[in-house]
Amino acid sequence: MAKSEHTFTTNDNLNIVYYEHATENPKANVIIVHGMAEHAQRYDDFAVFLNKNGFNVYAYDQRGHGKTAGSVEKQGFFAEKDGWNKVVGDLKKTIETVQADSPGLPVFLLGHSMGTFVSRTYIADYEDTVKGVILSGTTGSAGLLGKIGIFLTNIIMLFKKKNSPSPLMDSLSFGDFNKAFKPNRTKFDWLSRDEAQVDKYVDDPYCGAIFSVGFYNDMMKGLEYVNKPATAQKVRKDLPMYLIAGDNDPVSKNGKQVKDVFEMYKNTGISDISMKLYEDARHEILNETNKDEVYKDVLNWLESHL
């Protein structure tokens, strides 16, 4: 087992940093698509676990995140134009890179939070070459609030640059998430019951930044797109899907919206789709106090779909 760092160049000349966790005689490749305001190396422990069980793991820093951003100061911005499609294109290029590295091996996607929106867009919009998709901590449409958010960011961008940090959108998006966990120890108690994991997030300069107004505009459009039934209908019907989340995750209204997403895909005729909600777990179930249980469940699902 070995971890190595690599880069590839996107169509708009951005260098994407990715990490390969290789194992001997791999059964398949797993590509990890991380969430907002975090980065690929937060999944190293999970990658080691999958390595020990015969899976290669590739995790990349999405644009505006981690080493791909270039510096702490440059976090939180996708692109001046067509940001969401570029982010999804980065995943497409990652998949192509992995397939070129190990032809013939099946590829699974594991997206977390915002990474699920990217993964869900990919499986709807591109000729799908993945063996299965795991969605961790996804959510449904923001409804009227989402439409207001898109309108508001469009107005803000008339007066500010797209890459300007937006404390207002940060507060509107995340301000209520900690309320259920008072008295609060940190701003990010909603991520996990494991205080050590929360502290690691708080102390990481590549986590928890205030992102740009352009980022919020792009992401909210992406979120609304993936939660349209017409988008879900484009996903191939024999694609295995596994939805996992905490039932105390404020991002999905304590799992309610995970159930909504599950039903939406099931109603399109997808034949192999399952879901598991973990009791009392919060948003980052791969960093939760019961992470060993989650790891094993993910492994069992992967092995049953080889």
XYZ file of N, CA and C in Angstrom, residues 76-277:
606
model
N -12.292 28.456 -2.382
C -13.693 28.857 -2.396
C -14.203 29.491 -3.659
N -13.551 29.211 -4.791
C -14.005 29.787 -6.055
C -13.799 28.756 -7.159
N -14.826 28.573 -8.001
C -14.731 27.594 -9.084
C -14.131 28.197 -10.357
N -14.842 29.173 -10.934
C -14.411 29.746 -12.216
C -15.220 31.010 -12.493
N -14.682 31.853 -13.376
C -15.397 33.080 -13.748
C -16.669 32.760 -14.525
N -16.649 31.654 -15.259
C -17.787 31.314 -16.111
C -18.014 29.813 -16.101
N -19.283 29.416 -16.037
C -19.650 28.004 -16.208
C -19.013 27.112 -15.139
N -18.994 27.615 -13.891
C -18.280 26.938 -12.813
C -18.739 25.517 -12.546
N -20.054 25.304 -12.479
C -20.539 23.972 -12.114
C -20.167 22.933 -13.165
N -20.354 23.284 -14.437
C -19.997 22.337 -15.495
C -18.505 22.031 -15.493
N -17.689 23.018 -15.137
C -16.247 22.778 -15.053
C -15.922 21.803 -13.923
N -16.600 21.957 -12.778
C -16.373 21.055 -11.642
C -16.751 19.623 -12.013
N -17.870 19.471 -12.693
C -18.306 18.139 -13.119
C -17.356 17.593 -14.187
N -16.872 18.472 -15.051
C -15.876 18.066 -16.037
C -14.585 17.579 -15.394
N -14.231 18.173 -14.241
C -13.042 17.713 -13.506
C -13.210 16.269 -13.044
N -14.422 15.926 -12.594
C -14.682 14.538 -12.197
C -14.575 13.618 -13.410
N -15.126 14.045 -14.524
C -15.037 13.245 -15.757
C -13.575 12.978 -16.115
N -12.751 14.024 -16.036
C -11.324 13.880 -16.361
C -10.631 12.971 -15.341
N -11.034 13.058 -14.077
C -10.468 12.174 -13.049
C -10.775 10.715 -13.372
N -12.024 10.440 -13.729
C -12.419 9.070 -14.073
C -11.615 8.568 -15.268
N -11.466 9.414 -16.280
C -10.698 9.023 -17.467
C -9.231 8.758 -17.116
N -8.679 9.576 -16.211
C -7.289 9.395 -15.779
C -7.113 8.069 -15.051
N -8.053 7.768 -14.154
C -8.000 6.515 -13.394
C -8.144 5.319 -14.329
N -9.058 5.406 -15.269
C -9.266 4.293 -16.198
C -8.045 4.066 -17.091
N -7.353 5.150 -17.432
C -6.131 5.005 -18.232
C -5.005 4.379 -17.412
N -4.979 4.684 -16.106
C -3.953 4.120 -15.218
C -4.140 2.624 -14.991
N -5.394 2.197 -14.936
C -5.671 0.788 -14.622
C -6.815 0.277 -15.489
N -6.558 0.106 -16.778
C -7.620 -0.337 -17.693
C -8.184 -1.696 -17.293
N -9.507 -1.792 -17.400
C -10.159 -3.060 -17.095
C -10.693 -3.169 -15.685
N -10.184 -2.329 -14.769
C -10.689 -2.381 -13.392
C -11.968 -1.556 -13.280
N -12.992 -2.080 -12.605
C -14.202 -1.287 -12.410
C -13.940 -0.055 -11.549
N -14.729 0.986 -11.780
C -14.604 2.243 -11.037
C -15.901 2.519 -10.283
N -15.773 2.761 -8.986
C -16.888 3.194 -8.151
C -16.664 4.650 -7.747
N -17.753 5.407 -7.632
C -17.683 6.771 -7.103
C -18.194 6.788 -5.676
N -17.510 7.544 -4.817
C -18.034 7.832 -3.488
C -17.980 9.341 -3.297
N -19.141 9.976 -3.318
C -19.222 11.415 -3.118
C -19.739 11.735 -1.737
N -19.200 12.805 -1.148
C -19.699 13.274 0.145
C -20.227 14.696 0.004
N -21.434 14.927 0.506
C -22.027 16.261 0.588
C -22.008 16.934 -0.786
N -21.322 18.067 -0.941
C -21.250 18.690 -2.261
C -20.725 17.712 -3.308
N -19.850 16.814 -2.893
C -19.335 15.803 -3.817
C -20.422 14.885 -4.348
N -21.530 14.742 -3.591
C -22.650 13.956 -4.121
C -23.365 14.721 -5.223
N -23.418 16.051 -5.110
C -24.077 16.838 -6.163
C -23.270 16.747 -7.459
N -21.941 16.792 -7.320
C -21.062 16.650 -8.486
C -21.238 15.260 -9.100
N -21.241 14.234 -8.253
C -21.389 12.853 -8.729
C -22.748 12.637 -9.379
N -23.780 13.208 -8.788
C -25.133 13.039 -9.327
C -25.285 13.756 -10.666
N -24.614 14.890 -10.825
C -24.630 15.568 -12.123
C -23.907 14.723 -13.165
N -22.764 14.168 -12.774
C -21.978 13.354 -13.711
C -22.783 12.161 -14.225
N -23.414 11.418 -13.333
C -24.115 10.200 -13.769
C -25.357 10.523 -14.592
N -25.841 11.764 -14.502
C -26.974 12.175 -15.333
C -26.521 12.694 -16.697
N -25.391 13.401 -16.729
C -25.023 14.159 -17.930
C -24.038 13.467 -18.859
N -23.281 12.509 -18.343
C -22.246 11.894 -19.166
C -22.540 10.421 -19.388
N -22.029 9.921 -20.508
C -22.123 8.485 -20.739
C -21.445 7.797 -19.562
N -22.206 7.004 -18.881
C -21.755 6.562 -17.562
C -20.879 5.328 -17.657
N -19.676 5.446 -17.116
C -18.737 4.325 -17.177
C -18.368 3.828 -15.790
N -19.154 4.186 -14.784
C -18.832 3.733 -13.430
C -19.695 2.531 -13.059
N -19.139 1.724 -12.152
C -19.778 0.467 -11.753
C -20.876 0.692 -10.721
N -20.733 1.741 -9.903
C -21.709 2.036 -8.872
C -21.374 3.354 -8.198
N -22.350 3.898 -7.470
C -22.193 5.210 -6.839
C -22.660 5.142 -5.391
N -21.819 5.655 -4.488
C -22.170 5.786 -3.073
C -22.308 7.271 -2.769
N -23.440 7.653 -2.204
C -23.711 9.053 -1.877
C -23.775 9.205 -0.366
N -22.802 9.914 0.195
C -22.715 10.130 1.642
C -23.139 11.554 1.979
N -24.185 11.685 2.780
C -24.597 13.011 3.230
C -25.141 13.895 2.129
N -25.905 13.304 1.205
C -26.519 14.118 0.158
C -27.752 14.825 0.715
N -28.391 15.632 -0.116
C -29.607 16.305 0.323
C -30.469 16.629 -0.885
N -31.689 17.081 -0.610
C -32.632 17.399 -1.668
C -32.621 18.873 -2.017
N -33.638 19.274 -2.740
C -33.751 20.660 -3.190
C -33.895 21.614 -2.007
N -33.308 22.798 -2.161
C -33.486 23.846 -1.144
C -34.791 24.602 -1.359
N -35.530 24.259 -2.410
C -36.840 24.843 -2.650
C -36.788 26.349 -2.859
N -37.725 27.047 -2.240
C -37.811 28.503 -2.388
C -36.542 29.184 -1.895
N -35.969 28.671 -0.806
C -34.737 29.267 -0.279
C -33.602 29.176 -1.297
N -33.555 28.080 -2.033
C -32.540 27.932 -3.068
C -32.716 28.948 -4.178
N -33.968 29.159 -4.596
C -34.240 30.146 -5.646
C -33.883 31.552 -5.164
N -34.207 31.838 -3.898
C -33.852 33.144 -3.328
C -32.334 33.300 -3.274
N -31.640 32.228 -2.893
C -30.183 32.267 -2.818
C -29.543 32.547 -4.167
N -30.056 31.905 -5.212
C -29.528 32.144 -6.560
C -29.788 33.591 -6.973
N -31.002 34.076 -6.707
C -31.344 35.469 -7.024
C -30.442 36.437 -6.261
N -30.259 36.173 -4.968
C -29.456 37.053 -4.120
C -28.002 37.101 -4.585
N -27.440 35.943 -4.905
C -26.042 35.933 -5.361
C -25.896 36.620 -6.716
N -26.901 36.496 -7.565
C -26.862 37.226 -8.840
C -26.818 38.732 -8.601
N -27.585 39.208 -7.611
C -27.591 40.641 -7.275
C -26.234 41.055 -6.709
N -25.710 40.263 -5.770
C -24.420 40.598 -5.148
C -23.324 40.685 -6.203
N -23.378 39.779 -7.196
C -22.327 39.755 -8.221
C -22.393 40.950 -9.169
N -23.477 41.729 -9.106
C -23.525 42.977 -9.869
C -22.604 44.025 -9.259
N -22.327 43.874 -7.962
C -21.557 44.885 -7.231
C -20.203 44.379 -6.739
N -20.039 43.063 -6.690
C -18.788 42.489 -6.197
C -18.259 41.460 -7.186
N -16.960 41.222 -7.141
C -16.366 40.195 -7.985
C -16.876 38.817 -7.579
N -16.943 37.918 -8.552
C -17.446 36.569 -8.278
C -16.605 35.839 -7.237
N -15.314 36.179 -7.167
C -14.438 35.476 -6.221
C -14.371 36.150 -4.856
N -15.261 37.122 -4.601
C -15.296 37.793 -3.296
C -15.912 36.874 -2.246
N -15.246 36.676 -1.104
C -15.848 35.874 -0.029
C -17.185 36.475 0.399
N -18.139 35.608 0.730
C -19.476 36.078 1.096
C -19.876 35.588 2.485
N -19.557 36.374 3.524
C -20.009 36.013 4.877
C -21.529 35.894 4.966
N -22.250 36.690 4.163
C -23.712 36.628 4.177
C -24.197 35.261 3.719
N -23.686 34.767 2.588
C -24.123 33.464 2.090
C -23.662 32.344 3.016
N -22.495 32.512 3.630
C -22.012 31.529 4.604
C -22.988 31.419 5.768
N -23.426 32.575 6.262
C -24.356 32.593 7.396
C -25.719 32.031 7.006
N -26.212 32.415 5.834
C -27.519 31.924 5.385
C -27.501 30.419 5.134
N -26.366 29.905 4.666
C -26.270 28.482 4.324
C -26.050 27.597 5.537
N -25.215 28.065 6.478
C -24.776 27.200 7.579
C -25.180 27.691 8.968
N -25.752 28.875 9.038
C -25.994 29.508 10.332
C -26.859 28.715 11.287
N -27.792 27.931 10.737
C -28.720 27.189 11.600
C -28.244 25.778 11.947
N -27.192 25.307 11.298
C -26.815 23.899 11.438
C -26.401 23.520 12.858
N -25.842 24.455 13.598
C -25.329 24.137 14.934
C -26.390 24.251 16.028
N -27.555 24.796 15.687
C -28.554 25.096 16.720
C -29.010 23.861 17.485
N -29.085 22.742 16.803
C -29.578 21.512 17.445
C -28.573 20.928 18.426
N -27.354 21.471 18.441
C -26.287 20.863 19.244
C -25.790 21.795 20.352
N -26.640 22.707 20.782
C -26.276 23.608 21.885
C -26.213 22.841 23.200
N -25.330 23.263 24.135
C -24.380 24.374 23.983
C -23.260 23.988 23.029
N -22.925 24.909 22.120
C -21.929 24.613 21.091
C -20.510 24.744 21.630
N -19.703 23.771 21.277
C -18.284 23.802 21.634
C -17.486 24.527 20.556
N -17.891 24.313 19.269
C -17.244 24.967 18.129
C -18.334 25.376 17.135
N -17.927 26.041 16.053
C -18.851 26.389 14.969
C -19.275 25.173 14.170
N -18.538 24.068 14.340
C -18.724 22.917 13.454
C -19.129 21.648 14.202
N -19.814 21.801 15.324
C -20.278 20.630 16.077
C -21.209 19.753 15.241
N -21.870 20.355 14.259
C -22.827 19.624 13.425
C -22.164 18.593 12.508
N -20.845 18.648 12.382
C -20.156 17.708 11.496
C -20.085 16.298 12.066
N -19.832 16.173 13.382
C -19.589 14.849 13.966
C -19.720 14.904 15.481
N -20.077 13.751 16.067
C -20.047 13.628 17.537
C -18.625 13.451 18.047
N -17.698 13.117 17.161
C -16.306 12.882 17.541
C -15.589 14.232 17.653
N -15.348 14.668 18.884
C -14.772 15.995 19.098
C -13.377 16.120 18.505
N -12.612 15.043 18.519
C -11.262 15.083 17.947
C -11.317 15.352 16.440
N -12.299 14.750 15.766
C -12.443 14.983 14.324
C -12.882 16.418 14.042
N -13.780 16.929 14.859
C -14.215 18.321 14.697
C -13.040 19.268 14.905
N -12.224 18.995 15.921
C -11.061 19.850 16.195
C -10.062 19.821 15.043
N -9.885 18.652 14.434
C -8.996 18.565 13.266
C -9.503 19.466 12.141
N -10.807 19.461 11.943
C -11.413 20.304 10.908
C -11.190 21.776 11.233
N -11.457 22.155 12.472
C -11.305 23.550 12.897
C -9.863 24.021 12.714
N -8.910 23.150 13.001
C -7.485 23.513 12.958
C -6.877 23.444 11.559
N -7.620 22.920 10.593
C -7.095 22.725 9.238
C -7.321 23.998 8.410
N -6.255 24.643 7.922
C -6.435 25.879 7.148
C -7.184 25.670 5.836
N -7.273 24.421 5.382
C -8.005 24.130 4.153
C -9.416 23.598 4.428
N -9.923 23.873 5.620
C -11.296 23.494 5.968
C -12.034 24.697 6.553
N -13.320 24.777 6.256
C -14.180 25.738 6.931
C -14.047 27.176 6.498
N -13.427 27.438 5.357
C -13.257 28.819 4.899
C -14.598 29.419 4.471
N -14.654 30.746 4.452
C -15.821 31.446 3.910
C -15.655 31.509 2.396
N -16.572 30.888 1.684
C -16.442 30.755 0.235
C -17.039 31.961 -0.498
N -16.772 32.007 -1.797
C -17.111 33.184 -2.596
C -18.578 33.201 -3.019
N -19.026 34.385 -3.395
C -20.396 34.542 -3.865
C -20.599 33.754 -5.159
N -19.566 33.724 -6.020
C -19.671 32.947 -7.257
C -19.788 31.462 -6.997
N -19.056 30.976 -5.991
C -19.157 29.565 -5.617
C -20.590 29.225 -5.217
N -21.177 30.049 -4.347
C -22.539 29.753 -3.887
C -23.526 29.768 -5.042
N -23.363 30.702 -5.958
C -24.238 30.759 -7.117
C -24.130 29.477 -7.939
N -22.895 29.043 -8.184
C -22.678 27.809 -8.952
C -23.237 26.588 -8.229
N -22.925 26.461 -6.941
C -23.324 25.253 -6.222
C -24.839 25.164 -6.064
N -25.480 26.297 -5.783
C -26.936 26.250 -5.614
C -27.636 25.888 -6.916
N -27.104 26.356 -8.026
C -27.660 25.943 -9.323
C -27.467 24.440 -9.537
N -26.287 23.948 -9.153
C -26.029 22.513 -9.267
C -26.959 21.693 -8.396
N -27.192 22.167 -7.170
C -28.078 21.458 -6.241
C -29.499 21.393 -6.786
N -29.978 22.493 -7.331
C -31.329 22.493 -7.884
C -31.415 21.571 -9.103
N -30.371 21.562 -9.917
C -30.370 20.723 -11.121
C -30.466 19.242 -10.773
N -29.652 18.784 -9.820
C -29.633 17.339 -9.541
C -30.906 16.866 -8.854
N -31.666 17.786 -8.285
C -32.883 17.382 -7.587
C -34.150 17.531 -8.424
N -33.970 17.784 -9.714
C -35.110 17.760 -10.627
C -35.369 16.317 -11.065
N -36.620 15.865 -11.004
C -36.922 14.501 -11.468
C -36.449 14.243 -12.896
N -36.485 15.274 -13.742
C -36.037 15.097 -15.129
C -34.545 14.783 -15.196
N -33.764 15.344 -14.262
C -32.331 15.035 -14.212
C -32.124 13.601 -13.738
N -32.842 13.223 -12.689
C -32.735 11.853 -12.170
C -33.121 10.834 -13.234
N -34.073 11.192 -14.074
C -34.553 10.276 -15.110
C -33.456 9.941 -16.125
N -32.456 10.801 -16.246
C -31.368 10.592 -17.216
C -30.355 9.540 -16.754
N -30.377 9.199 -15.463
C -29.421 8.222 -14.930
C -29.801 6.827 -15.420
N -28.794 6.051 -15.810
C -29.090 4.723 -16.350
C -29.733 3.841 -15.271
N -30.664 3.024 -15.700
C -31.531 2.314 -14.758
C -30.856 1.125 -14.077
N -29.726 0.678 -14.612
C -29.041 -0.456 -13.986
C -27.816 -0.010 -13.174
N -27.742 1.281 -12.845
C -26.612 1.781 -12.054
C -26.876 1.538 -10.572
N -26.054 0.737 -9.894
C -26.239 0.532 -8.455
C -25.941 1.811 -7.672
N -26.815 2.130 -6.720
C -26.658 3.331 -5.903
C -26.866 2.983 -4.433
N -26.069 3.616 -3.574
C -26.143 3.379 -2.128
C -26.085 4.733 -1.435
N -27.160 5.088 -0.735
C -27.249 6.365 -0.031
C -27.051 6.135 1.455
N -26.098 6.865 2.053
C -25.813 6.729 3.481
C -25.747 8.117 4.104
N -26.222 8.209 5.353
C -26.238 9.508 6.032
C -26.553 9.303 7.504
N -26.324 10.349 8.280
C -26.724 10.347 9.678
C -28.156 10.827 9.824
N -28.879 10.265 10.788
C -30.257 10.732 10.986
C -30.317 11.957 11.904
N -29.128 12.500 12.237
C -29.049 13.754 12.982
C -28.190 14.754 12.202
N -28.309 14.681 10.884
C -27.543 15.543 9.980
C -28.417 16.715 9.551
N -28.082 17.930 9.982
C -28.931 19.074 9.635
C -28.932 19.402 8.149
N -27.914 18.974 7.417
C -27.845 19.267 5.986
C -29.030 18.641 5.248
N -29.447 17.445 5.673
C -30.555 16.746 5.009
C -31.828 16.746 5.853
N -31.914 17.722 6.773
C -33.066 17.779 7.686
C -33.233 16.446 8.411
N -32.115 16.014 9.012
C -32.075 14.771 9.799
C -32.462 13.535 8.982
N -31.978 13.513 7.769
C -32.184 12.345 6.912
C -33.435 12.384 6.065
N -34.342 13.319 6.352
C -35.597 13.368 5.600
C -35.346 13.542 4.105
N -34.420 14.448 3.774
C -34.190 14.705 2.354
C -33.395 13.582 1.683
N -32.644 12.817 2.464
C -31.993 11.632 1.895
C -33.071 10.648 1.431
N -34.098 10.491 2.252
C -35.221 9.625 1.870
C -35.903 10.151 0.611
N -36.040 11.479 0.512
C -36.661 12.078 -0.679
C -35.840 11.778 -1.935
N -34.515 11.915 -1.817
C -33.635 11.635 -2.958
C -33.720 10.158 -3.343
N -33.717 9.293 -2.335
C -33.850 7.852 -2.563
C -35.131 7.552 -3.346
N -36.239 8.119 -2.900
C -37.526 7.867 -3.565
C -37.532 8.429 -4.982
N -36.911 9.594 -5.165
C -36.868 10.187 -6.505
C -36.169 9.255 -7.489
N -35.006 8.729 -7.090
C -34.280 7.820 -7.985
C -35.027 6.498 -8.164
N -35.582 5.995 -7.082
C -36.320 4.728 -7.162
C -37.503 4.847 -8.125
N -38.158 5.996 -8.095
C -39.326 6.209 -8.952
C -38.971 6.317 -10.433
N -37.692 6.540 -10.731
C -37.288 6.570 -12.145
C -37.113 5.165 -12.712
N -37.110 4.163 -11.828
C -36.941 2.789 -12.290
C -35.571 2.207 -12.036
N -34.723 2.918 -11.282
C -33.419 2.351 -10.930
C -33.658 1.109 -10.077
N -33.071 0.006 -10.493
C -33.438 -1.285 -9.904
C -32.625 -1.656 -8.672
N -31.394 -1.148 -8.565
C -30.513 -1.528 -7.453
C -30.144 -0.276 -6.670
N -31.008 0.113 -5.760
C -30.762 1.301 -4.951
C -31.120 0.989 -3.506
N -30.242 1.336 -2.587
C -30.482 1.081 -1.166
C -30.031 2.284 -0.352
N -30.441 2.299 0.909
C -30.197 3.458 1.763
C -30.011 2.999 3.196
N -29.124 3.683 3.924
C -28.986 3.430 5.355
C -28.762 4.746 6.086
N -29.569 4.982 7.116
C -29.396 6.136 7.994
C -28.868 5.648 9.332
